[in-house]
Amino acid sequence: MSTSVETPSPKNSNATDTANDDAALQPRVAGPLRRGVGAKRAVLGAIVPLVLLLLWWLSTSVLGIFSPVQLPSPSSVVEAGIDLAQRGELWTHVGISVQRVLLGFAIGAVLGLTFGSLVGLSKWADALLTPTIGAFRAVPSLAWVPLLILWMKIGEDSKVTLIAIGAFFPIFTTVYMALRHVDKNLVEAGRAFGLSGLKLLTTIQLPAVVPSVFSGLRLALAQAWLFLVAAELIASSMGLGFLLTDSQNNGRTDRLFLAIILLAVIGKITDAILGVVERKAVNRWA
């Protein structure tokens, strides 16, 4: 009885080699493609700001449609920024505001993630806490200011607390709703492997809602910047919110526009950084 040994035909061998070459080449091709798409998005995203800047310059410096009090020219806003920077005030305002936002955002995000997980996983906690949290969520930001001044005086604690309140609700709502809609079959599969409690949460449920968690975090970060201005109304003497109100009181529209632009730019930068973290987290855990 003879045995025959099959050898791969040249045709199959060539096909395998080609497939392997394509697989090895794919990561090298994907990188430039992603960079090309990112560069294209950046160019497209810059079109609207550049058009708005052009219209702003035309309406103030060329056509004179608005007076400097109503709408200062771009050059006067730049000059106001340079003047504040030379005095050493600009970066102090920026640094104080960024510090308050990041600290308040961190506290609000941790609390929102904790309570959102608790209410999303427990029917008892859902019935007990959801009505109260929903009622507090409807309270306007400025309504908290007198109470925080009464309780915490006019120091940093009251400002950071107000920002944390603003950051809490978006992440709480997002995590709560996401956990309520996790695939039940996935949860049952985890329990079949002996997972329960915190282990089930960290192994199955939280990874399943990573995209939703980061959506909530980005909303919370935006809300933190919104609450910053209200927070810096609490007898503040530094920060971009203070710069806004002080410029309004002194009729310095150029500084007022400078504060608005800085809030927009820094808010976008922090959101972009969080977006990078989101992509890495989604690729790793989701």
PDB file of C-alpha atoms in Angstrom:
ATOM      1  CA  MET A   1       0.000   0.000   0.000  1.00  0.00           C
ATOM      2  CA  SER A   2       1.615   3.139  -1.151  1.00  0.00           C
ATOM      3  CA  THR A   3       1.094   6.574   0.269  1.00  0.00           C
ATOM      4  CA  SER A   4       1.252   9.683  -1.759  1.00  0.00           C
ATOM      5  CA  VAL A   5       2.387  13.015  -0.401  1.00  0.00           C
ATOM      6  CA  GLU A   6       0.597  16.005  -1.823  1.00  0.00           C
ATOM      7  CA  THR A   7       2.732  18.998  -2.507  1.00  0.00           C
ATOM      8  CA  PRO A   8       1.266  22.409  -2.943  1.00  0.00           C
ATOM      9  CA  SER A   9       1.000  23.409  -6.522  1.00  0.00           C
ATOM     10  CA  PRO A  10       2.948  26.444  -7.652  1.00  0.00           C
ATOM     11  CA  LYS A  11      -0.319  28.195  -8.271  1.00  0.00           C
ATOM     12  CA  ASN A  12      -1.526  27.732  -4.673  1.00  0.00           C
ATOM     13  CA  SER A  13       1.895  28.654  -3.310  1.00  0.00           C
ATOM     14  CA  ASN A  14       1.921  31.868  -5.273  1.00  0.00           C
ATOM     15  CA  ALA A  15      -1.591  32.711  -4.074  1.00  0.00           C
ATOM     16  CA  THR A  16      -0.574  32.140  -0.457  1.00  0.00           C
ATOM     17  CA  ASP A  17       2.535  34.287  -0.850  1.00  0.00           C
ATOM     18  CA  THR A  18       0.441  37.054  -2.418  1.00  0.00           C
ATOM     19  CA  ALA A  19      -2.063  36.920   0.444  1.00  0.00           C
ATOM     20  CA  ASN A  20       0.739  37.100   2.989  1.00  0.00           C
ATOM     21  CA  ASP A  21       2.330  40.027   1.177  1.00  0.00           C
ATOM     22  CA  ASP A  22      -1.032  41.844   1.114  1.00  0.00           C
ATOM     23  CA  ALA A  23      -1.531  41.224   4.836  1.00  0.00           C
ATOM     24  CA  ALA A  24       1.940  42.560   5.607  1.00  0.00           C
ATOM     25  CA  LEU A  25       1.410  45.559   3.365  1.00  0.00           C
ATOM     26  CA  GLN A  26      -2.013  46.454   4.781  1.00  0.00           C
ATOM     27  CA  PRO A  27      -0.829  48.141   8.031  1.00  0.00           C
ATOM     28  CA  ARG A  28       1.716  50.177   6.095  1.00  0.00           C
ATOM     29  CA  VAL A  29      -0.971  51.320   3.660  1.00  0.00           C
ATOM     30  CA  ALA A  30      -3.601  51.976   6.326  1.00  0.00           C
ATOM     31  CA  GLY A  31      -1.421  54.508   8.157  1.00  0.00           C
ATOM     32  CA  PRO A  32      -0.966  56.902   5.222  1.00  0.00           C
ATOM     33  CA  LEU A  33      -4.627  56.482   4.282  1.00  0.00           C
ATOM     34  CA  ARG A  34      -5.746  57.444   7.793  1.00  0.00           C
ATOM     35  CA  ARG A  35      -3.382  60.407   7.801  1.00  0.00           C
ATOM     36  CA  GLY A  36      -4.713  61.469   4.410  1.00  0.00           C
ATOM     37  CA  VAL A  37      -8.316  61.288   5.619  1.00  0.00           C
ATOM     38  CA  GLY A  38      -7.396  63.201   8.797  1.00  0.00           C
ATOM     39  CA  ALA A  39      -5.656  65.940   6.808  1.00  0.00           C
ATOM     40  CA  LYS A  40      -8.646  66.226   4.483  1.00  0.00           C
ATOM     41  CA  ARG A  41     -11.044  66.553   7.431  1.00  0.00           C
ATOM     42  CA  ALA A  42      -8.808  69.206   8.998  1.00  0.00           C
ATOM     43  CA  VAL A  43      -8.800  71.226   5.788  1.00  0.00           C
ATOM     44  CA  LEU A  44     -12.579  70.954   5.416  1.00  0.00           C
ATOM     45  CA  GLY A  45     -13.084  71.843   9.082  1.00  0.00           C
ATOM     46  CA  ALA A  46     -11.004  75.009   8.671  1.00  0.00           C
ATOM     47  CA  ILE A  47     -13.137  76.368   5.823  1.00  0.00           C
ATOM     48  CA  VAL A  48     -16.024  77.728   7.915  1.00  0.00           C
ATOM     49  CA  PRO A  49     -13.813  79.456  10.554  1.00  0.00           C
ATOM     50  CA  LEU A  50     -11.756  81.075   7.781  1.00  0.00           C
ATOM     51  CA  VAL A  51     -14.899  82.278   5.994  1.00  0.00           C
ATOM     52  CA  LEU A  52     -16.272  83.698   9.248  1.00  0.00           C
ATOM     53  CA  LEU A  53     -12.944  85.423   9.910  1.00  0.00           C
ATOM     54  CA  LEU A  54     -12.996  86.922   6.401  1.00  0.00           C
ATOM     55  CA  LEU A  55     -16.569  88.179   6.833  1.00  0.00           C
ATOM     56  CA  TRP A  56     -15.631  89.609  10.236  1.00  0.00           C
ATOM     57  CA  TRP A  57     -12.672  91.468   8.748  1.00  0.00           C
ATOM     58  CA  LEU A  58     -14.691  92.766   5.789  1.00  0.00           C
ATOM     59  CA  SER A  59     -17.589  94.009   7.922  1.00  0.00           C
ATOM     60  CA  THR A  60     -15.349  95.864  10.376  1.00  0.00           C
ATOM     61  CA  SER A  61     -12.103  96.906   8.680  1.00  0.00           C
ATOM     62  CA  VAL A  62     -13.271  97.350   5.054  1.00  0.00           C
ATOM     63  CA  LEU A  63     -17.000  98.070   4.916  1.00  0.00           C
ATOM     64  CA  GLY A  64     -17.364  99.633   8.380  1.00  0.00           C
ATOM     65  CA  ILE A  65     -20.814  98.119   8.921  1.00  0.00           C
ATOM     66  CA  PHE A  66     -20.329  97.920  12.678  1.00  0.00           C
ATOM     67  CA  SER A  67     -18.762 100.344  15.114  1.00  0.00           C
ATOM     68  CA  PRO A  68     -15.768  99.191  17.222  1.00  0.00           C
ATOM     69  CA  VAL A  69     -18.044  99.087  20.275  1.00  0.00           C
ATOM     70  CA  GLN A  70     -20.511  96.744  18.548  1.00  0.00           C
ATOM     71  CA  LEU A  71     -17.980  94.534  16.784  1.00  0.00           C
ATOM     72  CA  PRO A  72     -14.228  95.175  17.104  1.00  0.00           C
ATOM     73  CA  SER A  73     -11.968  94.262  14.216  1.00  0.00           C
ATOM     74  CA  PRO A  74      -9.866  91.067  14.315  1.00  0.00           C
ATOM     75  CA  SER A  75      -6.695  93.153  14.617  1.00  0.00           C
ATOM     76  CA  SER A  76      -8.000  94.981  17.697  1.00  0.00           C
ATOM     77  CA  VAL A  77      -8.844  91.655  19.361  1.00  0.00           C
ATOM     78  CA  VAL A  78      -5.333  90.397  18.629  1.00  0.00           C
ATOM     79  CA  GLU A  79      -3.885  93.613  20.050  1.00  0.00           C
ATOM     80  CA  ALA A  80      -5.992  93.188  23.199  1.00  0.00           C
ATOM     81  CA  GLY A  81      -4.618  89.672  23.597  1.00  0.00           C
ATOM     82  CA  ILE A  82      -1.034  90.851  23.121  1.00  0.00           C
ATOM     83  CA  ASP A  83      -1.562  93.629  25.666  1.00  0.00           C
ATOM     84  CA  LEU A  84      -2.911  91.189  28.282  1.00  0.00           C
ATOM     85  CA  ALA A  85      -0.081  88.744  27.550  1.00  0.00           C
ATOM     86  CA  GLN A  86       2.552  91.432  27.997  1.00  0.00           C
ATOM     87  CA  ARG A  87       1.026  92.339  31.344  1.00  0.00           C
ATOM     88  CA  GLY A  88       1.166  88.677  32.363  1.00  0.00           C
ATOM     89  CA  GLU A  89      -2.614  88.496  32.844  1.00  0.00           C
ATOM     90  CA  LEU A  90      -3.713  86.465  29.810  1.00  0.00           C
ATOM     91  CA  TRP A  91      -2.049  83.167  30.686  1.00  0.00           C
ATOM     92  CA  THR A  92      -3.113  83.555  34.314  1.00  0.00           C
ATOM     93  CA  HIS A  93      -6.745  83.836  33.214  1.00  0.00           C
ATOM     94  CA  VAL A  94      -6.347  80.838  30.908  1.00  0.00           C
ATOM     95  CA  GLY A  95      -4.493  78.719  33.464  1.00  0.00           C
ATOM     96  CA  ILE A  96      -6.994  79.367  36.251  1.00  0.00           C
ATOM     97  CA  SER A  97      -9.976  78.530  34.033  1.00  0.00           C
ATOM     98  CA  VAL A  98      -8.402  75.357  32.642  1.00  0.00           C
ATOM     99  CA  GLN A  99      -7.516  74.209  36.152  1.00  0.00           C
ATOM    100  CA  ARG A 100     -11.077  74.776  37.387  1.00  0.00           C
ATOM    101  CA  VAL A 101     -12.647  73.030  34.402  1.00  0.00           C
ATOM    102  CA  LEU A 102     -10.387  69.969  34.538  1.00  0.00           C
ATOM    103  CA  LEU A 103     -10.797  69.530  38.280  1.00  0.00           C
ATOM    104  CA  GLY A 104     -14.567  69.986  38.193  1.00  0.00           C
ATOM    105  CA  PHE A 105     -14.844  67.751  35.140  1.00  0.00           C
ATOM    106  CA  ALA A 106     -12.821  64.995  36.829  1.00  0.00           C
ATOM    107  CA  ILE A 107     -14.986  65.071  39.971  1.00  0.00           C
ATOM    108  CA  GLY A 108     -18.238  65.201  38.015  1.00  0.00           C
ATOM    109  CA  ALA A 109     -17.138  62.424  35.652  1.00  0.00           C
ATOM    110  CA  VAL A 110     -16.156  60.066  38.481  1.00  0.00           C
ATOM    111  CA  LEU A 111     -19.429  60.678  40.324  1.00  0.00           C
ATOM    112  CA  GLY A 112     -21.452  60.426  37.116  1.00  0.00           C
ATOM    113  CA  LEU A 113     -19.795  57.158  36.152  1.00  0.00           C
ATOM    114  CA  THR A 114     -20.307  55.752  39.659  1.00  0.00           C
ATOM    115  CA  PHE A 115     -23.956  56.698  40.034  1.00  0.00           C
ATOM    116  CA  GLY A 116     -24.738  55.924  36.390  1.00  0.00           C
ATOM    117  CA  SER A 117     -23.332  52.420  36.836  1.00  0.00           C
ATOM    118  CA  LEU A 118     -25.206  51.932  40.103  1.00  0.00           C
ATOM    119  CA  VAL A 119     -28.565  53.085  38.745  1.00  0.00           C
ATOM    120  CA  GLY A 120     -28.059  51.333  35.412  1.00  0.00           C
ATOM    121  CA  LEU A 121     -27.336  47.976  37.048  1.00  0.00           C
ATOM    122  CA  SER A 122     -29.706  48.005  40.020  1.00  0.00           C
ATOM    123  CA  LYS A 123     -33.467  48.177  39.695  1.00  0.00           C
ATOM    124  CA  TRP A 124     -33.716  49.251  43.334  1.00  0.00           C
ATOM    125  CA  ALA A 125     -31.269  52.111  42.824  1.00  0.00           C
ATOM    126  CA  ASP A 126     -33.080  53.052  39.625  1.00  0.00           C
ATOM    127  CA  ALA A 127     -36.422  53.344  41.401  1.00  0.00           C
ATOM    128  CA  LEU A 128     -34.877  55.113  44.390  1.00  0.00           C
ATOM    129  CA  LEU A 129     -32.537  57.657  42.775  1.00  0.00           C
ATOM    130  CA  THR A 130     -33.669  58.377  39.195  1.00  0.00           C
ATOM    131  CA  PRO A 131     -36.615  60.697  40.081  1.00  0.00           C
ATOM    132  CA  THR A 132     -34.460  62.814  42.414  1.00  0.00           C
ATOM    133  CA  ILE A 133     -31.498  63.047  40.048  1.00  0.00           C
ATOM    134  CA  GLY A 134     -33.861  63.927  37.187  1.00  0.00           C
ATOM    135  CA  ALA A 135     -35.333  66.760  39.262  1.00  0.00           C
ATOM    136  CA  PHE A 136     -31.897  68.163  40.131  1.00  0.00           C
ATOM    137  CA  ARG A 137     -30.914  67.978  36.461  1.00  0.00           C
ATOM    138  CA  ALA A 138     -33.688  70.457  35.609  1.00  0.00           C
ATOM    139  CA  VAL A 139     -32.265  73.136  37.945  1.00  0.00           C
ATOM    140  CA  PRO A 140     -30.536  75.940  35.945  1.00  0.00           C
ATOM    141  CA  SER A 141     -26.844  76.444  36.608  1.00  0.00           C
ATOM    142  CA  LEU A 142     -27.225  79.992  37.959  1.00  0.00           C
ATOM    143  CA  ALA A 143     -29.749  78.768  40.535  1.00  0.00           C
ATOM    144  CA  TRP A 144     -26.949  76.909  42.326  1.00  0.00           C
ATOM    145  CA  VAL A 145     -24.750  80.007  42.688  1.00  0.00           C
ATOM    146  CA  PRO A 146     -26.418  81.636  45.754  1.00  0.00           C
ATOM    147  CA  LEU A 147     -26.604  78.301  47.558  1.00  0.00           C
ATOM    148  CA  LEU A 148     -22.953  77.460  46.900  1.00  0.00           C
ATOM    149  CA  ILE A 149     -21.880  80.919  48.097  1.00  0.00           C
ATOM    150  CA  LEU A 150     -23.897  80.386  51.273  1.00  0.00           C
ATOM    151  CA  TRP A 151     -22.438  76.931  51.901  1.00  0.00           C
ATOM    152  CA  MET A 152     -18.874  77.232  50.598  1.00  0.00           C
ATOM    153  CA  LYS A 153     -18.251  80.991  50.580  1.00  0.00           C
ATOM    154  CA  ILE A 154     -16.487  82.489  47.545  1.00  0.00           C
ATOM    155  CA  GLY A 155     -13.379  80.335  47.344  1.00  0.00           C
ATOM    156  CA  GLU A 156     -12.335  77.752  44.797  1.00  0.00           C
ATOM    157  CA  ASP A 157     -14.498  75.022  46.324  1.00  0.00           C
ATOM    158  CA  SER A 158     -17.755  76.656  45.257  1.00  0.00           C
ATOM    159  CA  LYS A 159     -16.539  77.225  41.691  1.00  0.00           C
ATOM    160  CA  VAL A 160     -15.218  73.687  41.227  1.00  0.00           C
ATOM    161  CA  THR A 161     -18.390  72.250  42.763  1.00  0.00           C
ATOM    162  CA  LEU A 162     -20.588  74.120  40.296  1.00  0.00           C
ATOM    163  CA  ILE A 163     -18.517  72.854  37.356  1.00  0.00           C
ATOM    164  CA  ALA A 164     -18.681  69.327  38.772  1.00  0.00           C
ATOM    165  CA  ILE A 165     -22.482  69.601  38.932  1.00  0.00           C
ATOM    166  CA  GLY A 166     -22.538  70.575  35.263  1.00  0.00           C
ATOM    167  CA  ALA A 167     -20.278  67.667  34.291  1.00  0.00           C
ATOM    168  CA  PHE A 168     -22.136  65.099  36.388  1.00  0.00           C
ATOM    169  CA  PHE A 169     -25.468  64.914  34.596  1.00  0.00           C
ATOM    170  CA  PRO A 170     -24.363  64.174  30.993  1.00  0.00           C
ATOM    171  CA  ILE A 171     -22.107  61.283  31.990  1.00  0.00           C
ATOM    172  CA  PHE A 172     -24.662  59.946  34.491  1.00  0.00           C
ATOM    173  CA  THR A 173     -27.459  59.940  31.919  1.00  0.00           C
ATOM    174  CA  THR A 174     -25.335  58.415  29.170  1.00  0.00           C
ATOM    175  CA  VAL A 175     -23.888  55.598  31.314  1.00  0.00           C
ATOM    176  CA  TYR A 176     -27.254  54.868  32.909  1.00  0.00           C
ATOM    177  CA  MET A 177     -29.061  54.571  29.563  1.00  0.00           C
ATOM    178  CA  ALA A 178     -26.233  52.588  27.955  1.00  0.00           C
ATOM    179  CA  LEU A 179     -26.112  50.013  30.759  1.00  0.00           C
ATOM    180  CA  ARG A 180     -29.878  49.570  30.635  1.00  0.00           C
ATOM    181  CA  HIS A 181     -29.538  48.553  26.983  1.00  0.00           C
ATOM    182  CA  VAL A 182     -26.564  46.181  27.189  1.00  0.00           C
ATOM    183  CA  ASP A 183     -27.253  42.936  25.336  1.00  0.00           C
ATOM    184  CA  LYS A 184     -28.782  40.570  27.894  1.00  0.00           C
ATOM    185  CA  ASN A 185     -27.361  37.548  26.100  1.00  0.00           C
ATOM    186  CA  LEU A 186     -23.878  38.979  26.584  1.00  0.00           C
ATOM    187  CA  VAL A 187     -24.514  39.432  30.305  1.00  0.00           C
ATOM    188  CA  GLU A 188     -25.882  35.899  30.641  1.00  0.00           C
ATOM    189  CA  ALA A 189     -22.818  34.538  28.865  1.00  0.00           C
ATOM    190  CA  GLY A 190     -20.608  36.325  31.393  1.00  0.00           C
ATOM    191  CA  ARG A 191     -22.597  34.886  34.288  1.00  0.00           C
ATOM    192  CA  ALA A 192     -22.289  31.433  32.750  1.00  0.00           C
ATOM    193  CA  PHE A 193     -18.520  31.818  33.059  1.00  0.00           C
ATOM    194  CA  GLY A 194     -18.866  32.635  36.745  1.00  0.00           C
ATOM    195  CA  LEU A 195     -18.700  36.445  36.520  1.00  0.00           C
ATOM    196  CA  SER A 196     -20.816  38.520  38.863  1.00  0.00           C
ATOM    197  CA  GLY A 197     -20.898  41.882  40.623  1.00  0.00           C
ATOM    198  CA  LEU A 198     -17.914  44.156  40.029  1.00  0.00           C
ATOM    199  CA  LYS A 199     -16.132  41.537  37.903  1.00  0.00           C
ATOM    200  CA  LEU A 200     -19.123  41.296  35.577  1.00  0.00           C
ATOM    201  CA  LEU A 201     -19.297  45.105  35.383  1.00  0.00           C
ATOM    202  CA  THR A 202     -15.628  45.604  34.504  1.00  0.00           C
ATOM    203  CA  THR A 203     -15.304  42.573  32.210  1.00  0.00           C
ATOM    204  CA  ILE A 204     -18.572  42.565  30.263  1.00  0.00           C
ATOM    205  CA  GLN A 205     -20.821  45.536  30.861  1.00  0.00           C
ATOM    206  CA  LEU A 206     -18.465  48.531  30.898  1.00  0.00           C
ATOM    207  CA  PRO A 207     -16.510  47.407  27.790  1.00  0.00           C
ATOM    208  CA  ALA A 208     -19.860  47.035  26.011  1.00  0.00           C
ATOM    209  CA  VAL A 209     -20.690  50.687  26.695  1.00  0.00           C
ATOM    210  CA  VAL A 210     -17.241  52.258  26.131  1.00  0.00           C
ATOM    211  CA  PRO A 211     -18.399  54.335  23.102  1.00  0.00           C
ATOM    212  CA  SER A 212     -21.406  55.611  25.055  1.00  0.00           C
ATOM    213  CA  VAL A 213     -19.240  56.409  28.077  1.00  0.00           C
ATOM    214  CA  PHE A 214     -16.929  58.565  25.990  1.00  0.00           C
ATOM    215  CA  SER A 215     -19.877  60.278  24.327  1.00  0.00           C
ATOM    216  CA  GLY A 216     -21.053  61.181  27.807  1.00  0.00           C
ATOM    217  CA  LEU A 217     -17.575  62.337  28.807  1.00  0.00           C
ATOM    218  CA  ARG A 218     -17.344  64.649  25.812  1.00  0.00           C
ATOM    219  CA  LEU A 219     -20.782  66.087  26.577  1.00  0.00           C
ATOM    220  CA  ALA A 220     -19.736  66.486  30.209  1.00  0.00           C
ATOM    221  CA  LEU A 221     -16.554  68.318  29.190  1.00  0.00           C
ATOM    222  CA  ALA A 222     -18.551  70.717  27.021  1.00  0.00           C
ATOM    223  CA  GLN A 223     -20.985  71.255  29.886  1.00  0.00           C
ATOM    224  CA  ALA A 224     -18.066  71.929  32.240  1.00  0.00           C
ATOM    225  CA  TRP A 225     -16.908  74.784  30.006  1.00  0.00           C
ATOM    226  CA  LEU A 226     -20.468  76.138  29.914  1.00  0.00           C
ATOM    227  CA  PHE A 227     -20.699  76.069  33.701  1.00  0.00           C
ATOM    228  CA  LEU A 228     -17.292  77.750  34.013  1.00  0.00           C
ATOM    229  CA  VAL A 229     -18.702  81.188  33.214  1.00  0.00           C
ATOM    230  CA  ALA A 230     -21.434  80.755  35.820  1.00  0.00           C
ATOM    231  CA  ALA A 231     -18.825  79.496  38.299  1.00  0.00           C
ATOM    232  CA  GLU A 232     -16.589  82.512  37.750  1.00  0.00           C
ATOM    233  CA  LEU A 233     -19.496  84.829  38.499  1.00  0.00           C
ATOM    234  CA  ILE A 234     -19.020  83.796  42.129  1.00  0.00           C
ATOM    235  CA  ALA A 235     -16.945  86.820  43.167  1.00  0.00           C
ATOM    236  CA  SER A 236     -14.039  85.715  40.991  1.00  0.00           C
ATOM    237  CA  SER A 237     -11.088  87.958  40.247  1.00  0.00           C
ATOM    238  CA  MET A 238      -9.359  85.698  37.704  1.00  0.00           C
ATOM    239  CA  GLY A 239     -10.331  83.429  34.828  1.00  0.00           C
ATOM    240  CA  LEU A 240     -11.891  83.732  31.404  1.00  0.00           C
ATOM    241  CA  GLY A 241     -15.399  84.024  32.862  1.00  0.00           C
ATOM    242  CA  PHE A 242     -14.208  86.945  34.977  1.00  0.00           C
ATOM    243  CA  LEU A 243     -12.561  88.461  31.887  1.00  0.00           C
ATOM    244  CA  LEU A 244     -15.922  88.277  30.106  1.00  0.00           C
ATOM    245  CA  THR A 245     -17.882  90.065  32.798  1.00  0.00           C
ATOM    246  CA  ASP A 246     -15.099  92.566  33.555  1.00  0.00           C
ATOM    247  CA  SER A 247     -14.823  93.451  29.854  1.00  0.00           C
ATOM    248  CA  GLN A 248     -18.577  93.935  29.649  1.00  0.00           C
ATOM    249  CA  ASN A 249     -18.582  96.246  32.681  1.00  0.00           C
ATOM    250  CA  ASN A 250     -15.679  98.296  31.286  1.00  0.00           C
ATOM    251  CA  GLY A 251     -16.978  98.448  27.710  1.00  0.00           C
ATOM    252  CA  ARG A 252     -13.942  96.530  26.380  1.00  0.00           C
ATOM    253  CA  THR A 253     -15.624  94.627  23.562  1.00  0.00           C
ATOM    254  CA  ASP A 254     -12.252  93.609  22.149  1.00  0.00           C
ATOM    255  CA  ARG A 255     -11.362  91.763  25.350  1.00  0.00           C
ATOM    256  CA  LEU A 256     -14.860  90.316  25.500  1.00  0.00           C
ATOM    257  CA  PHE A 257     -14.429  88.801  22.031  1.00  0.00           C
ATOM    258  CA  LEU A 258     -10.964  87.606  23.019  1.00  0.00           C
ATOM    259  CA  ALA A 259     -12.416  85.710  25.994  1.00  0.00           C
ATOM    260  CA  ILE A 260     -15.124  84.137  23.819  1.00  0.00           C
ATOM    261  CA  ILE A 261     -12.598  83.021  21.195  1.00  0.00           C
ATOM    262  CA  LEU A 262     -10.259  81.602  23.851  1.00  0.00           C
ATOM    263  CA  LEU A 263     -13.133  79.651  25.415  1.00  0.00           C
ATOM    264  CA  ALA A 264     -14.031  78.219  22.013  1.00  0.00           C
ATOM    265  CA  VAL A 265     -10.461  77.320  21.044  1.00  0.00           C
ATOM    266  CA  ILE A 266      -9.450  75.803  24.389  1.00  0.00           C
ATOM    267  CA  GLY A 267     -12.747  73.935  24.622  1.00  0.00           C
ATOM    268  CA  LYS A 268     -12.153  72.458  21.180  1.00  0.00           C
ATOM    269  CA  ILE A 269      -8.568  71.494  22.058  1.00  0.00           C
ATOM    270  CA  THR A 270      -9.651  69.650  25.217  1.00  0.00           C
ATOM    271  CA  ASP A 271     -12.426  67.916  23.280  1.00  0.00           C
ATOM    272  CA  ALA A 272      -9.938  66.842  20.591  1.00  0.00           C
ATOM    273  CA  ILE A 273      -7.607  65.404  23.245  1.00  0.00           C
ATOM    274  CA  LEU A 274     -10.498  63.454  24.738  1.00  0.00           C
ATOM    275  CA  GLY A 275     -11.373  62.276  21.232  1.00  0.00           C
ATOM    276  CA  VAL A 276      -7.885  60.794  20.821  1.00  0.00           C
ATOM    277  CA  VAL A 277      -8.252  58.971  24.147  1.00  0.00           C
ATOM    278  CA  GLU A 278     -11.680  57.763  23.004  1.00  0.00           C
ATOM    279  CA  ARG A 279     -10.311  56.214  19.810  1.00  0.00           C
ATOM    280  CA  LYS A 280      -7.566  54.413  21.714  1.00  0.00           C
ATOM    281  CA  ALA A 281     -10.031  53.145  24.332  1.00  0.00           C
ATOM    282  CA  VAL A 282     -12.546  51.958  21.749  1.00  0.00           C
ATOM    283  CA  ASN A 283      -9.831  50.104  19.801  1.00  0.00           C
ATOM    284  CA  ARG A 284      -8.600  48.443  22.993  1.00  0.00           C
ATOM    285  CA  TRP A 285     -11.777  47.592  24.921  1.00  0.00           C
ATOM    286  CA  ALA A 286     -14.872  47.943  22.737  1.00  0.00           C
TER     287      ALA A 286
END
